Coordinates of C-alpha atoms in Angstrom, one line a residue:
M1 CA 96.5 -27.7 37.0
Y2 CA 93.9 -30.2 36.2
H3 CA 91.4 -28.0 37.9
D4 CA 92.2 -25.0 35.7
N5 CA 92.0 -27.1 32.6
D6 CA 88.6 -28.5 33.5
R7 CA 87.3 -25.1 34.1
A8 CA 88.6 -23.9 30.7
K9 CA 87.0 -26.8 28.9
L10 CA 83.7 -26.3 30.7
F11 CA 83.7 -22.6 29.7
S12 CA 84.5 -23.4 26.1
R13 CA 81.6 -25.9 25.9
R14 CA 79.2 -23.4 27.4
A15 CA 80.4 -20.6 25.1
M16 CA 79.9 -22.9 22.1
M17 CA 76.4 -23.8 23.2
L18 CA 75.5 -20.2 23.7
A19 CA 77.0 -19.3 20.4
G20 CA 75.2 -22.1 18.7
G21 CA 71.9 -21.1 20.3
K22 CA 72.4 -17.5 19.1
A23 CA 73.3 -18.6 15.7
T24 CA 70.2 -20.8 15.5
L25 CA 68.0 -17.9 16.7
V26 CA 69.5 -15.5 14.2
V27 CA 69.0 -18.0 11.4
G28 CA 65.4 -18.6 12.5
L29 CA 64.8 -14.8 12.7
A30 CA 66.4 -14.3 9.3
A31 CA 64.3 -17.2 7.8
R32 CA 61.1 -15.7 9.3
M33 CA 62.0 -12.3 8.1
Y34 CA 62.7 -13.7 4.6
Y35 CA 59.4 -15.6 4.7
L36 CA 57.4 -12.5 5.8
Q37 CA 59.1 -9.9 3.6
V38 CA 59.8 -12.0 0.5
M39 CA 57.6 -15.0 0.4
E40 CA 54.5 -13.4 1.9
A41 CA 55.2 -9.8 0.7
D42 CA 52.2 -9.5 -1.5
K43 CA 49.8 -10.8 1.1
Y44 CA 50.9 -8.4 3.8
A45 CA 51.2 -5.5 1.4
M46 CA 47.5 -6.1 0.5
Q47 CA 46.6 -6.2 4.2
A48 CA 48.5 -3.0 4.9
E49 CA 46.7 -1.4 1.9
D50 CA 43.4 -2.6 3.3
N51 CA 44.2 -1.0 6.6
R52 CA 45.0 2.3 4.8
I53 CA 42.0 2.2 2.5
T54 CA 38.5 1.5 3.5
T55 CA 35.5 1.1 1.1
R56 CA 32.1 2.5 2.1
L57 CA 28.7 2.0 0.4
L58 CA 26.8 4.9 -1.1
A59 CA 23.0 4.8 -1.1
P60 CA 21.7 5.1 -4.7
P61 CA 18.8 7.4 -5.7
R62 CA 15.5 5.7 -5.1
G63 CA 13.4 5.1 -8.3
L64 CA 10.6 7.5 -9.1
I65 CA 6.9 6.5 -9.0
L66 CA 4.9 7.9 -11.9
D67 CA 1.3 7.7 -13.0
R68 CA 0.2 6.3 -16.3
N69 CA 0.9 9.6 -18.1
G70 CA 4.3 10.2 -16.5
V71 CA 3.2 12.6 -13.7
A72 CA 5.6 12.2 -10.8
M73 CA 3.9 10.9 -7.6
A74 CA 7.1 10.1 -5.6
I75 CA 10.4 11.8 -6.2
N76 CA 13.7 12.5 -4.4
Q77 CA 14.7 15.9 -3.1
Q78 CA 17.7 17.3 -1.3
N79 CA 17.7 16.6 2.4
Y80 CA 19.6 19.2 4.5
R81 CA 20.5 17.7 7.8
V82 CA 22.6 19.0 10.7
M83 CA 25.3 16.8 12.2
V84 CA 27.5 17.1 15.2
V85 CA 31.1 15.8 15.6
A86 CA 31.6 15.2 19.4
E87 CA 35.4 15.4 19.1
Q88 CA 35.2 19.0 17.8
T89 CA 33.0 20.2 20.7
P90 CA 34.0 21.5 24.1
S91 CA 31.2 19.3 25.3
L92 CA 28.3 17.7 23.5
D93 CA 25.7 19.4 25.8
Y94 CA 27.3 22.8 25.3
T95 CA 26.9 22.5 21.5
L96 CA 23.4 21.1 21.7
D97 CA 22.3 23.9 24.0
A98 CA 23.7 26.5 21.6
L99 CA 22.0 24.8 18.6
A100 CA 18.7 24.5 20.5
K101 CA 18.5 28.3 20.5
I102 CA 18.4 28.2 16.6
I103 CA 16.4 25.1 15.8
P104 CA 14.2 23.1 18.3
I105 CA 15.7 20.0 19.8
G106 CA 13.4 17.9 22.0
E107 CA 14.5 15.8 25.0
S108 CA 13.9 12.5 23.1
E109 CA 16.2 13.8 20.3
R110 CA 18.9 14.7 22.8
A111 CA 18.7 11.3 24.4
R112 CA 19.1 9.7 20.9
I113 CA 22.1 11.9 20.0
H114 CA 23.9 11.0 23.3
K115 CA 23.2 7.3 22.8
E116 CA 24.6 7.4 19.2
A117 CA 27.6 9.5 20.3
R118 CA 28.5 6.9 22.9
R119 CA 28.2 4.1 20.5
R120 CA 30.4 5.7 17.8
R121 CA 34.0 7.0 17.8
R122 CA 34.2 10.7 18.7
F123 CA 35.2 11.9 15.2
V124 CA 32.2 10.2 13.5
P125 CA 29.3 12.6 12.8
V126 CA 26.0 12.0 14.5
S127 CA 22.7 13.2 12.9
V128 CA 20.9 15.8 15.0
R129 CA 18.0 16.8 12.7
E130 CA 17.0 16.0 9.1
N131 CA 14.8 17.7 6.5
L132 CA 15.8 21.2 7.5
T133 CA 14.2 24.1 5.8
W134 CA 16.4 26.5 3.8
E135 CA 15.7 29.2 6.5
E136 CA 17.0 26.8 9.2
V137 CA 20.1 25.9 7.2
A138 CA 20.8 29.6 6.8
R139 CA 20.4 30.3 10.5
V140 CA 22.8 27.4 11.4
E141 CA 25.4 28.6 8.8
V142 CA 25.3 32.2 10.0
N143 CA 25.9 31.1 13.6
A144 CA 28.5 28.5 12.7
P145 CA 31.3 30.3 14.7
D146 CA 29.3 29.8 17.9
L147 CA 28.5 26.1 17.1
P148 CA 31.7 24.1 17.5
G149 CA 31.4 20.6 16.0
I150 CA 28.2 21.4 14.0
I151 CA 28.2 20.7 10.2
I152 CA 25.5 20.8 7.5
D153 CA 25.2 17.7 5.3
V154 CA 23.2 17.3 2.1
G155 CA 21.6 14.0 1.2
Q156 CA 18.4 12.8 -0.5
S157 CA 14.9 12.1 1.0
R158 CA 11.7 10.9 -0.4
Y159 CA 9.0 13.4 -1.3
Y160 CA 5.4 13.0 -2.3
P161 CA 4.4 16.1 -4.3
M162 CA 0.7 15.1 -4.3
E163 CA 0.8 14.8 -0.5
S164 CA -2.4 12.9 0.6
L165 CA -3.5 12.2 -3.0
G166 CA -2.8 8.5 -3.7
A167 CA -1.1 8.0 -0.3
H168 CA -2.7 4.6 0.2
I169 CA -1.4 3.3 -3.1
L170 CA 2.1 4.8 -2.8
G171 CA 2.7 3.9 0.9
Y172 CA 5.7 5.6 2.5
V173 CA 9.3 5.1 3.4
A174 CA 10.8 4.9 6.9
A175 CA 14.0 3.8 8.7
V176 CA 14.9 0.1 8.8
S177 CA 13.8 -1.7 11.9
E178 CA 15.3 -5.0 13.2
N179 CA 12.4 -6.9 11.8
D180 CA 13.1 -5.5 8.3
L181 CA 16.7 -6.6 8.1
T182 CA 17.7 -8.8 5.1
D183 CA 21.1 -9.5 3.5
D184 CA 21.1 -6.2 1.7
P185 CA 24.1 -4.2 3.0
L186 CA 22.3 -1.0 2.1
E187 CA 20.1 -1.5 5.2
E188 CA 23.1 -0.9 7.4
L189 CA 23.7 2.6 6.1
P190 CA 22.7 5.4 8.6
G191 CA 19.5 7.1 7.5
F192 CA 18.7 4.5 4.8
R193 CA 14.9 4.2 4.3
I194 CA 12.8 1.3 2.9
G195 CA 9.3 1.0 1.7
K196 CA 6.8 0.5 4.5
G197 CA 3.4 0.4 2.7
G198 CA 1.8 0.4 -0.7
V199 CA 3.9 0.0 -3.9
E200 CA 6.9 1.5 -2.0
K201 CA 6.8 -1.8 0.0
V202 CA 5.8 -4.2 -2.7
Y203 CA 8.4 -3.0 -5.2
D204 CA 11.0 -1.9 -2.6
M205 CA 13.9 -4.0 -3.8
A206 CA 13.5 -2.7 -7.4
L207 CA 13.1 0.9 -6.2
R208 CA 16.2 0.8 -4.1
G209 CA 18.7 0.4 -6.9
R210 CA 22.3 -0.8 -6.5
A211 CA 24.8 0.7 -4.1
G212 CA 27.8 2.8 -5.1
T213 CA 31.2 2.8 -3.4
S214 CA 33.6 5.3 -2.0
S215 CA 37.3 4.4 -1.4
L216 CA 38.7 6.4 1.5
E217 CA 42.2 6.8 2.9
V218 CA 42.2 6.4 6.7
N219 CA 44.7 6.3 9.6
S220 CA 45.1 3.5 12.1
V221 CA 42.1 4.6 14.2
G222 CA 39.8 5.0 11.2
R223 CA 40.0 8.8 10.7
I224 CA 39.3 9.8 7.1
H225 CA 42.2 11.7 5.4
R226 CA 40.8 11.9 1.8
E227 CA 38.6 10.2 -0.8
L228 CA 40.6 8.3 -3.3
E229 CA 37.9 7.0 -5.7
R230 CA 34.1 7.3 -6.0
K231 CA 31.7 5.2 -8.0
E232 CA 28.1 6.3 -8.0
G233 CA 25.4 3.6 -7.5
E234 CA 22.8 2.5 -10.0
P235 CA 19.5 4.3 -9.4
G236 CA 16.4 2.3 -8.6
I237 CA 14.0 1.6 -11.5
D238 CA 11.2 4.2 -12.2
L239 CA 7.9 2.6 -11.4
N240 CA 5.0 3.5 -13.8
L241 CA 1.5 3.0 -12.3
T242 CA -1.8 2.4 -14.1
L243 CA -3.4 5.2 -12.1
D244 CA -4.5 8.5 -13.8
I245 CA -3.6 11.1 -11.2
R246 CA -6.1 13.7 -12.7
L247 CA -9.0 11.2 -12.3
Q248 CA -7.6 10.2 -8.9
Q249 CA -7.8 13.9 -7.8
Y250 CA -11.3 14.2 -9.2
A251 CA -12.4 11.1 -7.3
A252 CA -10.9 12.3 -4.0
Q253 CA -12.6 15.7 -4.4
R254 CA -15.9 14.0 -5.2
L255 CA -15.7 11.8 -2.1
G256 CA -15.0 14.9 0.0
D257 CA -15.0 14.5 3.7
E258 CA -16.8 11.1 3.6
S259 CA -15.3 8.0 5.0
A260 CA -15.4 6.2 1.7
A261 CA -13.7 4.2 -1.0
V262 CA -13.9 4.2 -4.8
V263 CA -12.1 2.1 -7.4
V264 CA -12.2 2.1 -11.2
M265 CA -10.6 -0.6 -13.2
D266 CA -10.3 -1.6 -16.9
I267 CA -12.4 -4.8 -17.3
L268 CA -10.3 -6.1 -20.1
T269 CA -6.7 -5.5 -18.8
G270 CA -7.1 -5.3 -15.0
D271 CA -5.5 -1.8 -14.9
V272 CA -6.7 0.1 -11.9
I273 CA -7.4 3.7 -13.1
V274 CA -8.6 5.2 -9.8
M275 CA -8.2 4.0 -6.2
A276 CA -9.2 6.6 -3.6
S277 CA -9.8 6.0 0.1
T278 CA -10.9 8.9 2.3
P279 CA -9.9 10.3 4.6
S280 CA -6.2 10.0 3.7
F281 CA -2.9 11.0 5.2
D282 CA 0.3 12.8 4.1
P283 CA 3.1 10.2 3.6
N284 CA 5.7 13.0 3.9
S285 CA 5.0 13.1 7.6
F286 CA 6.3 9.6 8.0
N287 CA 9.5 10.5 6.2
R288 CA 10.2 13.5 8.4
G289 CA 8.9 11.8 11.6
L290 CA 5.6 11.9 13.3
S291 CA 5.1 13.6 16.7
N292 CA 3.2 11.6 19.4
D293 CA 0.1 13.9 18.9
E294 CA 0.1 13.3 15.1
W295 CA 0.4 9.6 15.5
K296 CA -2.4 9.5 18.1
D297 CA -4.7 11.6 15.8
L298 CA -4.1 9.1 12.9
T299 CA -4.6 5.9 14.9
T300 CA -7.6 7.1 17.0
N301 CA -9.6 8.7 14.2
P302 CA -12.8 6.6 13.8
R303 CA -12.7 7.1 10.0
S304 CA -9.4 5.2 9.8
P305 CA -7.2 7.4 7.6
L306 CA -4.4 5.0 7.6
T307 CA -6.5 2.1 6.2
N308 CA -6.8 1.7 2.4
K309 CA -10.5 0.9 2.5
V310 CA -10.5 -0.2 -1.2
I311 CA -8.5 -3.3 -0.4
A312 CA -8.8 -3.6 3.4
G313 CA -12.3 -2.3 4.2
Q314 CA -14.6 -5.2 4.6
F315 CA -18.3 -4.3 4.3
A316 CA -21.5 -6.1 3.9
P317 CA -22.2 -5.8 0.1
G318 CA -25.9 -5.3 0.6
S319 CA -28.0 -5.6 -2.5
T320 CA -25.0 -5.5 -4.9
F321 CA -24.7 -9.2 -3.9
K322 CA -28.1 -9.9 -5.6
L323 CA -26.2 -10.0 -8.9
L324 CA -24.5 -13.2 -7.8
T325 CA -27.6 -14.7 -6.3
A326 CA -29.3 -14.2 -9.7
L327 CA -26.4 -15.7 -11.6
A328 CA -26.3 -18.8 -9.3
A329 CA -30.0 -19.3 -9.7
L330 CA -29.9 -19.0 -13.5
E331 CA -26.9 -21.2 -13.9
S332 CA -28.4 -23.9 -11.6
R333 CA -31.7 -23.6 -13.5
D334 CA -33.6 -23.3 -10.2
I335 CA -35.4 -20.3 -11.6
T336 CA -36.4 -19.0 -15.0
P337 CA -36.1 -15.3 -16.0
D338 CA -39.8 -15.0 -16.2
M339 CA -40.6 -16.6 -12.8
R340 CA -42.7 -14.2 -10.8
V341 CA -42.8 -13.6 -7.1
L342 CA -45.4 -11.6 -5.3
C343 CA -43.9 -9.0 -2.9
T344 CA -46.3 -7.8 -0.2
G345 CA -43.5 -6.2 1.9
H346 CA -42.4 -9.4 3.7
M347 CA -41.9 -13.1 3.4
Q348 CA -42.8 -15.6 6.1
L349 CA -40.4 -18.5 6.8
G350 CA -41.6 -20.5 9.8
S351 CA -42.4 -18.2 12.6
I352 CA -40.1 -15.4 11.3
K353 CA -41.0 -12.5 9.0
F354 CA -38.3 -11.4 6.6
H355 CA -39.0 -7.8 5.5
C356 CA -38.5 -6.1 2.2
W357 CA -36.9 -2.6 2.2
K358 CA -40.2 -1.3 0.8
K359 CA -42.7 -1.6 3.5
E360 CA -45.8 -1.8 1.2
G361 CA -44.1 -4.2 -1.2
H362 CA -43.3 -4.2 -4.9
G363 CA -46.1 -6.4 -6.2
S364 CA -45.4 -9.1 -8.8
Q365 CA -41.7 -9.3 -9.8
D366 CA -39.6 -11.2 -12.3
L367 CA -35.8 -11.3 -12.5
I368 CA -35.4 -8.0 -14.4
S369 CA -37.8 -6.1 -12.2
G370 CA -36.5 -7.8 -9.1
L371 CA -33.0 -6.3 -9.9
K372 CA -34.4 -3.0 -11.1
N373 CA -36.4 -2.5 -7.9
S374 CA -33.9 -4.4 -5.7
C375 CA -36.8 -6.3 -4.3
D376 CA -35.7 -8.3 -1.2
V377 CA -38.7 -10.6 -1.2
Y378 CA -38.0 -11.7 -4.7
F379 CA -34.4 -12.7 -3.8
Y380 CA -35.6 -14.4 -0.6
E381 CA -37.6 -16.7 -2.7
V382 CA -34.8 -17.2 -5.2
A383 CA -32.4 -18.1 -2.3
R384 CA -34.9 -20.5 -0.8
R385 CA -35.0 -22.4 -4.0
V386 CA -31.3 -22.3 -4.8
G387 CA -29.7 -22.7 -1.4
F388 CA -26.8 -20.7 -0.2
E389 CA -24.1 -23.3 -1.1
K390 CA -24.6 -22.6 -4.8
I391 CA -24.7 -18.9 -4.2
A392 CA -21.4 -19.1 -2.2
E393 CA -19.8 -21.1 -5.0
M394 CA -20.8 -18.5 -7.6
A395 CA -19.6 -15.6 -5.3
R396 CA -16.1 -17.2 -5.0
R397 CA -16.0 -17.7 -8.8
F398 CA -16.5 -13.9 -9.2
G399 CA -13.7 -13.0 -6.8
L400 CA -15.4 -12.7 -3.4
G401 CA -14.2 -14.4 -0.2
T402 CA -10.6 -14.4 -1.3
Q403 CA -7.8 -11.9 -2.1
T404 CA -8.0 -10.6 -5.6
G405 CA -4.2 -10.8 -6.1
I406 CA -3.7 -7.1 -6.6
D407 CA -0.1 -5.9 -6.2
L408 CA -0.6 -4.1 -2.9
P409 CA 0.1 -5.2 0.7
S410 CA -2.5 -5.8 3.4
E411 CA -5.4 -6.9 1.2
R412 CA -8.2 -8.5 3.2
P413 CA -10.2 -11.5 1.9
G414 CA -13.7 -10.6 3.0
L415 CA -16.0 -13.6 3.8
I416 CA -18.3 -15.8 1.9
P417 CA -19.9 -18.1 4.6
D418 CA -21.2 -21.6 4.2
R419 CA -22.3 -24.5 6.5
A420 CA -18.7 -25.8 6.9
W421 CA -17.4 -22.3 7.8
K422 CA -20.1 -21.7 10.4
R423 CA -19.7 -25.1 12.0
K424 CA -15.9 -24.5 12.3
A425 CA -15.9 -20.8 13.2
L426 CA -19.0 -20.6 15.4
K427 CA -19.6 -24.2 16.3
Q428 CA -23.2 -23.8 15.2
P429 CA -25.4 -25.3 12.5
W430 CA -26.7 -23.3 9.5
H431 CA -30.3 -22.0 9.8
P432 CA -32.7 -21.7 6.8
G433 CA -33.2 -18.0 7.6
E434 CA -29.5 -17.3 7.2
T435 CA -29.8 -18.4 3.6
L436 CA -32.3 -15.6 2.9
I437 CA -30.3 -12.9 4.8
N438 CA -26.9 -13.7 3.3
A439 CA -28.4 -14.0 -0.3
I440 CA -29.2 -10.2 -0.2
G441 CA -25.7 -9.3 1.0
Q442 CA -26.3 -9.1 4.8
G443 CA -25.6 -11.6 7.5
Y444 CA -22.0 -12.9 7.5
V445 CA -21.2 -11.9 4.0
T446 CA -18.5 -9.2 3.7
A447 CA -16.5 -7.9 0.7
T448 CA -14.0 -5.2 -0.1
P449 CA -14.6 -2.5 -2.7
I450 CA -11.8 -4.0 -5.0
Q451 CA -13.6 -7.3 -4.9
L452 CA -16.9 -5.7 -5.9
A453 CA -15.2 -3.9 -8.8
V454 CA -13.6 -7.2 -9.9
M455 CA -17.1 -8.9 -9.6
T456 CA -18.6 -6.2 -11.8
A457 CA -15.7 -6.4 -14.3
R458 CA -16.2 -10.1 -14.7
I459 CA -19.9 -9.7 -15.3
A460 CA -19.3 -7.0 -17.8
N461 CA -16.4 -8.6 -19.7
G462 CA -18.3 -11.8 -20.5
G463 CA -17.3 -13.9 -17.6
Y464 CA -13.4 -13.8 -17.7
A465 CA -11.4 -13.9 -14.5
V466 CA -9.6 -10.5 -14.8
V467 CA -7.2 -9.7 -12.0
P468 CA -6.4 -6.1 -11.0
H469 CA -3.0 -4.5 -10.8
V470 CA -1.5 -1.0 -10.1
A471 CA 1.9 -1.4 -11.7
R472 CA 1.8 -0.8 -15.5
D473 CA 4.8 -3.0 -16.1
Q474 CA 5.9 -6.4 -14.7
I475 CA 8.7 -6.0 -12.2
I476 CA 10.9 -9.1 -11.9
E477 CA 13.6 -8.7 -9.3
K478 CA 15.2 -5.4 -10.3
S479 CA 14.3 -5.3 -14.0
V480 CA 11.3 -4.0 -15.9
H481 CA 9.4 -6.1 -18.4
P482 CA 6.3 -5.1 -20.5
R483 CA 3.1 -6.6 -19.1
P484 CA 2.0 -9.3 -21.6
Q485 CA -1.4 -9.2 -23.2
P486 CA -3.7 -10.9 -20.7
E487 CA -5.5 -14.1 -21.4
W488 CA -7.9 -14.4 -18.6
P489 CA -9.4 -17.8 -17.9
S490 CA -13.2 -18.3 -18.5
L491 CA -15.4 -18.6 -15.4
E492 CA -17.6 -21.0 -17.3
V493 CA -20.8 -19.0 -16.9
S494 CA -23.2 -18.9 -19.8
R495 CA -23.6 -15.8 -21.9
Q496 CA -27.3 -15.9 -21.5
S497 CA -27.1 -15.7 -17.7
L498 CA -24.7 -12.8 -17.9
A499 CA -26.8 -11.0 -20.5
L500 CA -29.9 -11.3 -18.3
V501 CA -28.0 -9.9 -15.2
R502 CA -26.6 -7.0 -17.3
K503 CA -30.1 -6.3 -18.6
G504 CA -31.2 -6.0 -15.0
M505 CA -28.3 -3.7 -14.2
F506 CA -29.3 -1.5 -17.2
A507 CA -32.8 -1.2 -15.9
V508 CA -31.5 -0.2 -12.5
S509 CA -29.8 2.9 -14.0
N510 CA -31.7 3.7 -17.1
E511 CA -35.4 2.8 -16.7
P512 CA -37.8 5.0 -14.8
G513 CA -38.4 3.5 -11.4
G514 CA -34.9 1.9 -11.2
T515 CA -33.2 2.4 -7.9
A516 CA -30.4 4.4 -9.6
Y517 CA -32.4 6.1 -12.3
K518 CA -31.9 9.6 -10.8
A519 CA -28.1 9.0 -11.0
R520 CA -28.1 7.9 -14.6
I521 CA -25.7 9.2 -17.3
T522 CA -27.7 10.9 -20.0
Q523 CA -24.9 11.4 -22.6
E524 CA -25.3 9.2 -25.6
G525 CA -22.7 6.5 -25.8
M526 CA -21.7 6.8 -22.1
W527 CA -24.6 5.1 -20.4
L528 CA -23.7 3.1 -17.3
S529 CA -25.4 0.0 -15.9
G530 CA -25.2 -0.6 -12.2
K531 CA -26.6 -1.9 -9.0
T532 CA -27.3 -0.1 -5.7
G533 CA -26.8 -1.4 -2.2
S534 CA -27.6 -0.3 1.3
A535 CA -26.1 -2.4 4.0
Q536 CA -27.5 -2.3 7.5
V537 CA -25.1 -2.2 10.4
R538 CA -27.7 -2.5 13.2
R539 CA -30.7 -4.7 13.9
I540 CA -34.1 -3.2 13.4
T541 CA -36.5 -4.4 16.1
M542 CA -40.2 -5.3 15.6
R543 CA -41.1 -2.4 17.9
E544 CA -39.2 0.0 15.7
R545 CA -40.9 -1.4 12.6
E546 CA -44.3 -0.9 14.2
S547 CA -43.6 2.6 15.3
G548 CA -41.6 3.5 12.2
V549 CA -38.0 2.8 11.2
K550 CA -35.7 5.7 11.9
K551 CA -34.1 7.4 8.9
N552 CA -30.3 7.4 8.6
E553 CA -30.1 11.1 9.3
Q554 CA -31.8 10.5 12.6
L555 CA -29.2 8.0 13.7
P556 CA -25.6 8.5 15.1
W557 CA -23.0 8.2 12.3
K558 CA -21.9 4.7 13.5
E559 CA -25.4 3.3 13.2
R560 CA -26.2 4.5 9.7
D561 CA -26.3 2.1 6.7
H562 CA -23.3 1.8 4.4
A563 CA -24.1 3.1 0.9
L564 CA -22.8 1.0 -2.1
F565 CA -23.0 1.2 -5.8
V566 CA -21.3 -0.9 -8.5
A567 CA -21.5 -0.3 -12.3
Y568 CA -19.8 -0.7 -15.6
A569 CA -19.7 1.6 -18.7
P570 CA -20.3 2.3 -21.5
E571 CA -23.2 0.0 -21.8
E572 CA -22.8 -0.7 -25.5
N573 CA -19.1 -1.6 -25.3
P574 CA -18.1 -2.1 -21.7
R575 CA -14.6 -1.0 -20.7
Y576 CA -14.6 0.2 -17.1
S577 CA -16.1 -1.0 -13.8
I578 CA -16.5 0.9 -10.6
A579 CA -17.3 0.2 -7.0
V580 CA -18.2 3.0 -4.5
V581 CA -18.7 2.4 -0.8
V582 CA -19.6 5.3 1.5
E583 CA -19.2 4.1 5.1
H584 CA -22.3 4.9 7.1
G585 CA -23.4 7.1 4.2
G586 CA -27.1 6.0 4.1
G587 CA -28.8 4.9 0.9
G588 CA -26.8 3.6 -2.1
S589 CA -29.1 5.2 -4.6
A590 CA -29.0 8.6 -2.9
V591 CA -25.3 8.8 -1.9
A592 CA -23.1 6.2 -3.7
A593 CA -24.7 6.2 -7.1
P594 CA -24.3 9.9 -7.9
I595 CA -20.6 9.7 -6.9
A596 CA -20.1 6.7 -9.2
R597 CA -22.0 8.5 -12.0
D598 CA -19.8 11.6 -11.9
I599 CA -16.6 9.7 -11.7
M600 CA -17.5 7.3 -14.6
L601 CA -18.6 10.3 -16.7
E602 CA -15.2 11.9 -16.0
V603 CA -13.4 8.7 -16.9
Q604 CA -15.1 8.3 -20.2
K605 CA -14.6 12.0 -21.1
R606 CA -10.9 11.7 -20.3
D607 CA -10.8 8.6 -22.4
L608 CA -12.3 10.4 -25.4
A609 CA -10.0 13.4 -24.9
R610 CA -7.0 11.0 -24.9
V611 CA -8.1 9.3 -28.1
S612 CA -8.6 12.8 -29.7
T613 CA -5.2 14.0 -28.5
E614 CA -3.4 10.9 -29.9
A615 CA -5.3 11.3 -33.2
N616 CA -4.3 15.0 -33.6
G617 CA -0.8 14.5 -32.2
T618 CA -1.4 17.4 -29.8
P619 CA 0.6 17.0 -26.5
E620 CA -1.4 17.0 -23.3
P621 CA -1.0 20.2 -21.2
P622 CA 1.1 19.8 -18.1
P623 CA -0.7 19.0 -14.8
D624 CA -1.5 21.8 -12.5
F625 CA -1.4 20.4 -9.0
R626 CA -0.8 22.3 -5.8
R627 CA 2.9 22.2 -4.7
F628 CA 3.9 20.4 -7.9

């Protein structure tokens, strides 16, 4: 009896414990359900909505690039591209084989497509080819039933209607590499391109614009059902340049097939009107993708088509540097304008003869005639009296030996040597003969064409430190502001010294016997004043001097002199400066000066035409460029 009662009590206690445990569990579950479904309802509803709706960025249209007159130099055009959805194909290789019969697909492209398809979900489209022609699009569409998984997509791509004209200033766009990544989410978009050179690179963030968004309804694995909302992005700003594309075209045609550079700038504002470097390249080829052969042709060409020679070509300035030697001597008062030097064809310094370019000599020379005739012996003597340290200081004041600050990437600084530089760089002392050689723009001295144009502009504008630029407006972050009226600092060079040097430049171009007299402008009111230069790239031995120095046309192209010319115009009221460098072109007076004359004449004529058009209120006729 007791045994049965004990068993009943034990059973009752266990039943109560189990019932209590169940009740506790039910209460806990109810409380948790209440907490999740009532207290945290808004939170989890939002998360569920986020799982159902995904937001994707939309690339905005890239800003246009225009010349000073509103002519488009970089635009956007429709980009037809063919995509493949792996999920919709019997096999990826089957579809690619069928597509290859319609449009070419290389082995490298196949490898890329397979790699991207493995990385992405099977329902996500993978790009096969971009920049399809309308004929290629039509062929794909006609054969669509035999191309399972193939779709045609329409986007935007950068297009340069002028092709190679102005390519070095514009630069190009290309896909984002790992080294280019910043915090901008746009860079993660497939096919998004950024500026890789020229103003496309300098003003890339402003040209990009601001991204738009697309709200999409998706399932649990991310498949898109429909688009719920779409907000277009804000286009990038339109960038207006200081270039005149008509003058740019004329300058490029005038340079022709030469390996050369020319730059024209406004000496008062710093506006760069012309900047041509030849040979050039077509930036559209970078957007569509270069083949290995095309890239090899560009990089192995001895005339360096990818280099903007105006800002990155470093050349010995030759006799154009004599303008600065003269200024340094006048400012230091180590010479007077009427000091005369007898040129017999050479100057003896110790045991070494330093030759003039004119073998028989120029006779007695003063400052003006020394510049007019570009007499080396005269400037040897000037340099001997002044010393190169003062000449180097004056050269730096006028923009040589350092970057000008132009708003373009990859500008080179050139070189203005001195004793400290040589001791540090070459571990050697400075020799007296180096003062003479460097004072006439040879030796270690190098300069870029843009530096020579800035030097000339500062001489012509009365000694003010004008700085060049190619963007008409100031771009601050992603907004445009009018460029303020410049107030350039003074270089603290006397007007008398500048006037004497300008007088010498006038004689070079406008007085009989001047080295550029044959390349003068004869139109009244358009006269230019300039300075020729021929820079040797090889050493002339004494044996060759005795037997007769070979002419440039007798030498291989790489051993010929560089031809240089700098000038400003018009003489009476200077407004523009120009620098021309023809690489291995020969004599500055015979080659570079005529090019500069023709371009400066065209610049001034166009200036007069613009003033006349504005006065009459007659609109300018539309440009007539090939393919635009």
